Amino acid sequence: MTETDLSPGAVVRAGDVAFANHLPLALIAGPCQLEGRNHALEIAAALKEMAQGLGIGLVFKSSFDKANRTSGATARGVGLDEALPVFAEIRETLGLPVLTDVHEAEQCARAAQAVDVLQIPAFLCRQTDLLLAAARTGRIVNVKKGQFLAPWDMKHVAAKVTEAGNPNVIVTERGASFGYNTLVSDMRALPIMAQVTGGAPVVFDATHSVQQPGGQGTTSGGQREFVSVLARAAVAVGVAGVFIETHPDPDRAPSDGPNMVPLHRMPQLIEELMAYDRITKRAGGKD
């Protein structure tokens, strides 16, 4: 990027994984919450084996802190200090790029020591100091579009990252608020975000798009049966990647269980999405 070029990169690379709207589909996947070393390594290894078998680029995802839980009484996570060695081990022993979300500007530099992608949660996508701190680490910055934000408003969000000197920005759609405890996905948002950001890679978050925020009183609900429906629709439109949270036993997960995909169902789902992706990109994304 030259001194006068403040546009996002059309191709953003996390290790060997390339995210671009015109390239083959990439995958961001892992459990919602980091539950411990052995649990994370088990899931990461299973996902790596799946990804290698299918030939899809994989970034492992997990959160060290769920800072926006519905109730203060629910589990937030292991915390940054305990998570950093686990993230580093996954990168070093499995060779997978790692993504985690950050909630405060002070967390960015520390998290960047162990991960490849810093994710800005949807509720925080307009927090300028957080975006700038993430951008200045030089790591990829994946920004979730807020449930309250129009897709064309992501132009300004992405610009905060690139104007800080970091072209490595990804924008992610995760649904829009629709009344109470409900989200809807407008597939028009996917090409709109690509256009208004000047070509930033666009990812579709299929599991949070079926979330029902606060839908279970003290926790969020979800409709995991519609993950594949929305994911297929998004891939048919054309995206750089899909974001899918997964767990060996979602119904016992400490967070977002109702919208996570059971780990054993991931290979078939991803294989289907890759087939849709090949058709879409072979046709150039045109009707």
Short mmCIF file of C-alpha atoms in Angstrom, two decimals:
data_model
loop_
_atom_site.label_atom_id
_atom_site.label_comp_id
_atom_site.label_asym_id
_atom_site.label_seq_id
_atom_site.Cartn_x
_atom_site.Cartn_y
_atom_site.Cartn_z
CA MET A 1 0.00 0.00 0.00
CA THR A 2 1.47 3.37 -1.02
CA GLU A 3 1.27 6.48 1.10
CA THR A 4 -1.75 7.68 -0.85
CA ASP A 5 -3.44 4.28 -1.26
CA LEU A 6 -5.78 3.76 1.68
CA SER A 7 -8.00 1.11 0.15
CA PRO A 8 -8.36 -2.39 1.60
CA GLY A 9 -6.44 -5.24 0.05
CA ALA A 10 -8.47 -7.29 -2.43
CA VAL A 11 -6.63 -10.37 -1.14
CA VAL A 12 -5.96 -10.76 2.55
CA ARG A 13 -3.72 -13.62 3.66
CA ALA A 14 -3.65 -15.33 7.04
CA GLY A 15 -0.73 -17.69 6.74
CA ASP A 16 -1.50 -19.90 3.74
CA VAL A 17 -5.21 -18.96 3.77
CA ALA A 18 -6.31 -16.37 1.21
CA PHE A 19 -9.50 -14.36 1.61
CA ALA A 20 -10.76 -12.67 -1.57
CA ASN A 21 -14.18 -12.30 -3.08
CA HIS A 22 -13.00 -13.82 -6.37
CA LEU A 23 -10.93 -16.69 -4.92
CA PRO A 24 -12.10 -20.09 -3.65
CA LEU A 25 -14.04 -20.06 -0.41
CA ALA A 26 -12.12 -19.92 2.88
CA LEU A 27 -13.37 -21.01 6.29
CA ILE A 28 -13.24 -19.48 9.77
CA ALA A 29 -14.36 -22.08 12.30
CA GLY A 30 -14.06 -23.15 15.91
CA PRO A 31 -15.93 -23.12 19.21
CA CYS A 32 -17.60 -19.95 20.38
CA GLN A 33 -15.77 -19.93 23.68
CA LEU A 34 -12.29 -21.22 24.50
CA GLU A 35 -13.04 -23.86 27.13
CA GLY A 36 -9.51 -25.09 27.76
CA ARG A 37 -6.33 -26.31 26.06
CA ASN A 38 -7.31 -29.91 25.36
CA HIS A 39 -10.78 -28.98 24.13
CA ALA A 40 -9.43 -26.34 21.75
CA LEU A 41 -6.65 -28.58 20.40
CA GLU A 42 -9.10 -31.44 19.82
CA ILE A 43 -11.45 -29.26 17.79
CA ALA A 44 -8.64 -27.52 15.92
CA ALA A 45 -7.08 -30.86 14.94
CA ALA A 46 -10.43 -32.23 13.73
CA LEU A 47 -11.08 -29.10 11.68
CA LYS A 48 -7.59 -29.20 10.19
CA GLU A 49 -8.06 -32.82 9.11
CA MET A 50 -11.39 -31.90 7.53
CA ALA A 51 -9.97 -28.84 5.77
CA GLN A 52 -7.02 -30.75 4.36
CA GLY A 53 -9.29 -33.49 3.11
CA LEU A 54 -11.61 -31.04 1.38
CA GLY A 55 -8.92 -28.62 0.21
CA ILE A 56 -10.24 -25.49 1.91
CA GLY A 57 -8.23 -22.83 3.71
CA LEU A 58 -8.97 -22.78 7.46
CA VAL A 59 -8.57 -20.19 10.19
CA PHE A 60 -9.27 -21.47 13.70
CA LYS A 61 -11.54 -19.24 15.81
CA SER A 62 -12.29 -19.07 19.52
CA SER A 63 -13.00 -16.35 22.08
CA PHE A 64 -11.08 -15.87 25.32
CA ASP A 65 -13.81 -13.61 26.71
CA LYS A 66 -17.49 -13.25 25.87
CA ALA A 67 -17.77 -9.68 27.05
CA ASN A 68 -21.33 -9.06 25.81
CA ARG A 69 -23.20 -11.95 27.40
CA THR A 70 -26.91 -11.50 28.02
CA SER A 71 -26.58 -12.01 31.78
CA GLY A 72 -23.68 -11.27 34.10
CA ALA A 73 -24.24 -14.67 35.70
CA THR A 74 -23.21 -16.65 32.61
CA ALA A 75 -19.70 -17.90 31.81
CA ARG A 76 -17.48 -15.44 29.98
CA GLY A 77 -14.41 -17.52 29.23
CA VAL A 78 -10.89 -18.36 30.39
CA GLY A 79 -9.46 -14.87 29.91
CA LEU A 80 -6.60 -13.54 27.83
CA ASP A 81 -3.74 -14.77 30.04
CA GLU A 82 -4.83 -18.40 29.84
CA ALA A 83 -5.84 -18.21 26.18
CA LEU A 84 -2.65 -16.79 24.67
CA PRO A 85 -0.50 -19.93 25.19
CA VAL A 86 -3.29 -22.07 23.72
CA PHE A 87 -3.58 -19.89 20.63
CA ALA A 88 0.19 -19.94 20.22
CA GLU A 89 0.27 -23.73 20.52
CA ILE A 90 -2.43 -24.18 17.88
CA ARG A 91 -0.46 -21.97 15.50
CA GLU A 92 2.85 -23.71 16.19
CA THR A 93 1.84 -27.38 16.45
CA LEU A 94 -1.03 -27.49 13.96
CA GLY A 95 0.12 -24.72 11.65
CA LEU A 96 -3.29 -23.06 11.64
CA PRO A 97 -3.86 -19.31 11.56
CA VAL A 98 -5.88 -18.23 14.59
CA LEU A 99 -8.60 -15.59 15.06
CA THR A 100 -9.92 -14.19 18.31
CA ASP A 101 -12.04 -11.18 19.20
CA VAL A 102 -10.86 -8.21 21.22
CA HIS A 103 -13.02 -5.87 23.24
CA GLU A 104 -10.65 -3.21 24.55
CA ALA A 105 -7.85 -1.31 22.85
CA GLU A 106 -5.38 -2.52 25.49
CA GLN A 107 -5.98 -6.16 24.49
CA CYS A 108 -4.94 -5.73 20.86
CA ALA A 109 -1.15 -5.70 21.12
CA ARG A 110 -1.12 -8.65 23.54
CA ALA A 111 -3.52 -10.75 21.48
CA ALA A 112 -1.57 -9.97 18.31
CA GLN A 113 1.43 -11.82 19.75
CA ALA A 114 -0.44 -15.14 19.46
CA VAL A 115 -3.05 -14.75 16.72
CA ASP A 116 -3.19 -13.82 13.05
CA VAL A 117 -6.59 -12.11 12.97
CA LEU A 118 -8.08 -9.67 15.46
CA GLN A 119 -11.85 -9.63 15.29
CA ILE A 120 -13.93 -6.60 16.22
CA PRO A 121 -17.30 -7.73 17.65
CA ALA A 122 -20.44 -6.41 16.00
CA PHE A 123 -21.48 -4.30 18.98
CA LEU A 124 -18.07 -2.57 18.89
CA CYS A 125 -17.67 -2.03 15.16
CA ARG A 126 -17.86 1.76 15.49
CA GLN A 127 -15.45 2.04 18.43
CA THR A 128 -12.71 4.10 16.81
CA ASP A 129 -9.99 3.59 19.42
CA LEU A 130 -10.47 -0.18 19.31
CA LEU A 131 -10.33 -0.25 15.51
CA LEU A 132 -7.19 1.88 15.44
CA ALA A 133 -5.44 -0.19 18.10
CA ALA A 134 -6.21 -3.38 16.20
CA ALA A 135 -5.07 -1.84 12.91
CA ARG A 136 -1.77 -0.68 14.36
CA THR A 137 -0.76 -4.21 15.30
CA GLY A 138 -0.42 -5.00 11.60
CA ARG A 139 -2.57 -8.10 12.04
CA ILE A 140 -5.60 -8.78 9.89
CA VAL A 141 -8.65 -6.99 11.28
CA ASN A 142 -11.99 -8.74 10.78
CA VAL A 143 -14.85 -6.38 11.57
CA LYS A 144 -18.32 -7.78 12.21
CA LYS A 145 -21.04 -5.46 10.89
CA GLY A 146 -23.21 -4.30 13.76
CA GLN A 147 -26.77 -5.58 13.86
CA PHE A 148 -27.79 -1.92 13.90
CA LEU A 149 -25.68 -0.83 10.92
CA ALA A 150 -26.54 -0.49 7.24
CA PRO A 151 -24.13 -2.35 4.92
CA TRP A 152 -23.03 0.88 3.23
CA ASP A 153 -21.96 2.28 6.60
CA MET A 154 -19.16 -0.30 6.67
CA LYS A 155 -17.31 1.96 4.25
CA HIS A 156 -16.43 4.24 7.15
CA VAL A 157 -15.60 1.35 9.47
CA ALA A 158 -13.13 -0.17 7.02
CA ALA A 159 -11.65 3.26 6.35
CA LYS A 160 -10.70 3.65 10.01
CA VAL A 161 -8.54 0.54 9.69
CA THR A 162 -6.95 1.39 6.35
CA GLU A 163 -6.33 5.02 7.26
CA ALA A 164 -4.29 3.73 10.19
CA GLY A 165 -1.99 2.16 7.60
CA ASN A 166 -3.36 -1.39 7.58
CA PRO A 167 -4.91 -2.66 4.33
CA ASN A 168 -5.61 -6.09 5.81
CA VAL A 169 -9.28 -5.68 6.64
CA ILE A 170 -12.12 -8.18 6.28
CA VAL A 171 -15.79 -7.27 6.76
CA THR A 172 -18.30 -9.79 8.05
CA GLU A 173 -22.08 -9.88 7.79
CA ARG A 174 -23.93 -11.45 10.74
CA GLY A 175 -27.53 -10.36 10.32
CA ALA A 176 -29.54 -7.28 11.25
CA SER A 177 -31.87 -6.72 14.18
CA PHE A 178 -35.50 -7.35 13.30
CA GLY A 179 -37.84 -6.55 16.15
CA TYR A 180 -37.06 -8.29 19.43
CA ASN A 181 -34.75 -11.32 19.85
CA THR A 182 -34.54 -11.84 16.10
CA LEU A 183 -32.04 -11.28 13.30
CA VAL A 184 -32.55 -11.38 9.55
CA SER A 185 -29.94 -11.67 6.81
CA ASP A 186 -30.21 -9.41 3.79
CA MET A 187 -28.05 -11.02 1.12
CA ARG A 188 -27.83 -7.70 -0.71
CA ALA A 189 -25.49 -6.62 2.08
CA LEU A 190 -22.75 -8.93 0.82
CA PRO A 191 -22.07 -7.29 -2.57
CA ILE A 192 -22.86 -3.86 -1.11
CA MET A 193 -20.14 -4.20 1.52
CA ALA A 194 -17.65 -5.37 -1.08
CA GLN A 195 -18.50 -2.41 -3.30
CA VAL A 196 -18.50 0.38 -0.71
CA THR A 197 -15.24 -0.76 0.89
CA GLY A 198 -13.46 -0.84 -2.44
CA GLY A 199 -13.19 -4.60 -2.62
CA ALA A 200 -12.48 -5.78 0.92
CA PRO A 201 -13.02 -9.53 1.36
CA VAL A 202 -16.53 -10.22 2.65
CA VAL A 203 -17.28 -13.09 5.04
CA PHE A 204 -20.70 -14.42 5.99
CA ASP A 205 -21.19 -15.44 9.63
CA ALA A 206 -23.71 -18.24 9.27
CA THR A 207 -24.01 -19.19 12.93
CA HIS A 208 -24.50 -15.77 14.48
CA SER A 209 -27.00 -14.95 11.75
CA VAL A 210 -29.35 -17.56 13.20
CA GLN A 211 -28.84 -16.37 16.76
CA GLN A 212 -31.81 -15.14 18.81
CA PRO A 213 -30.23 -12.49 21.04
CA GLY A 214 -31.48 -12.86 24.60
CA GLY A 215 -33.99 -15.40 23.30
CA GLN A 216 -33.67 -17.72 26.29
CA GLY A 217 -33.96 -15.08 28.99
CA THR A 218 -30.49 -15.14 30.54
CA THR A 219 -28.84 -16.46 27.37
CA SER A 220 -29.25 -16.17 23.62
CA GLY A 221 -31.15 -18.75 21.64
CA GLY A 222 -30.67 -19.84 18.08
CA GLN A 223 -31.93 -21.91 15.17
CA ARG A 224 -29.02 -24.02 14.02
CA GLU A 225 -31.25 -25.84 11.53
CA PHE A 226 -31.08 -22.72 9.35
CA VAL A 227 -27.28 -22.35 9.34
CA SER A 228 -26.93 -24.38 6.15
CA VAL A 229 -29.82 -22.53 4.50
CA LEU A 230 -28.29 -19.09 5.01
CA ALA A 231 -24.75 -20.27 4.32
CA ARG A 232 -25.76 -21.72 0.96
CA ALA A 233 -27.55 -18.49 0.07
CA ALA A 234 -24.54 -16.36 0.96
CA VAL A 235 -22.09 -18.55 -0.93
CA ALA A 236 -24.40 -18.51 -3.93
CA VAL A 237 -24.26 -14.71 -3.87
CA GLY A 238 -20.47 -14.84 -3.66
CA VAL A 239 -18.25 -14.31 -0.62
CA ALA A 240 -14.61 -14.67 0.33
CA GLY A 241 -15.35 -16.93 3.26
CA VAL A 242 -17.82 -18.31 5.76
CA PHE A 243 -17.64 -18.07 9.54
CA ILE A 244 -19.15 -21.08 11.30
CA GLU A 245 -18.90 -21.82 15.00
CA THR A 246 -18.80 -25.52 15.83
CA HIS A 247 -18.62 -27.73 18.90
CA PRO A 248 -18.57 -31.50 19.60
CA ASP A 249 -21.64 -31.12 21.83
CA PRO A 250 -23.30 -27.73 21.22
CA ASP A 251 -26.12 -28.33 23.67
CA ARG A 252 -23.56 -28.43 26.48
CA ALA A 253 -21.48 -25.49 25.28
CA PRO A 254 -21.15 -22.54 27.68
CA SER A 255 -22.23 -20.02 25.03
CA ASP A 256 -24.03 -19.90 21.68
CA GLY A 257 -24.84 -23.61 21.73
CA PRO A 258 -28.25 -23.22 20.01
CA ASN A 259 -26.67 -21.76 16.87
CA MET A 260 -23.44 -23.79 16.68
CA VAL A 261 -23.05 -26.65 14.20
CA PRO A 262 -22.19 -30.06 15.67
CA LEU A 263 -18.59 -30.85 14.77
CA HIS A 264 -19.44 -34.15 13.09
CA ARG A 265 -21.75 -32.35 10.64
CA MET A 266 -19.12 -29.89 9.44
CA PRO A 267 -17.52 -31.98 6.63
CA GLN A 268 -20.77 -32.46 4.73
CA LEU A 269 -21.79 -28.81 5.17
CA ILE A 270 -18.44 -27.43 4.03
CA GLU A 271 -18.31 -29.79 1.06
CA GLU A 272 -21.74 -28.54 -0.03
CA LEU A 273 -20.71 -24.90 0.37
CA MET A 274 -17.56 -25.45 -1.66
CA ALA A 275 -19.65 -26.89 -4.47
CA TYR A 276 -21.90 -23.82 -4.45
CA ASP A 277 -18.82 -21.59 -4.37
CA ARG A 278 -17.31 -23.24 -7.44
CA ILE A 279 -20.50 -22.71 -9.43
CA THR A 280 -20.84 -19.07 -8.33
CA LYS A 281 -17.28 -18.09 -9.08
CA ARG A 282 -17.16 -20.03 -12.33
CA ALA A 283 -20.14 -17.93 -13.43
CA GLY A 284 -18.41 -14.77 -12.29
CA GLY A 285 -21.11 -14.10 -9.71
CA LYS A 286 -23.54 -13.05 -12.45
CA ASP A 287 -27.14 -14.14 -12.93
#
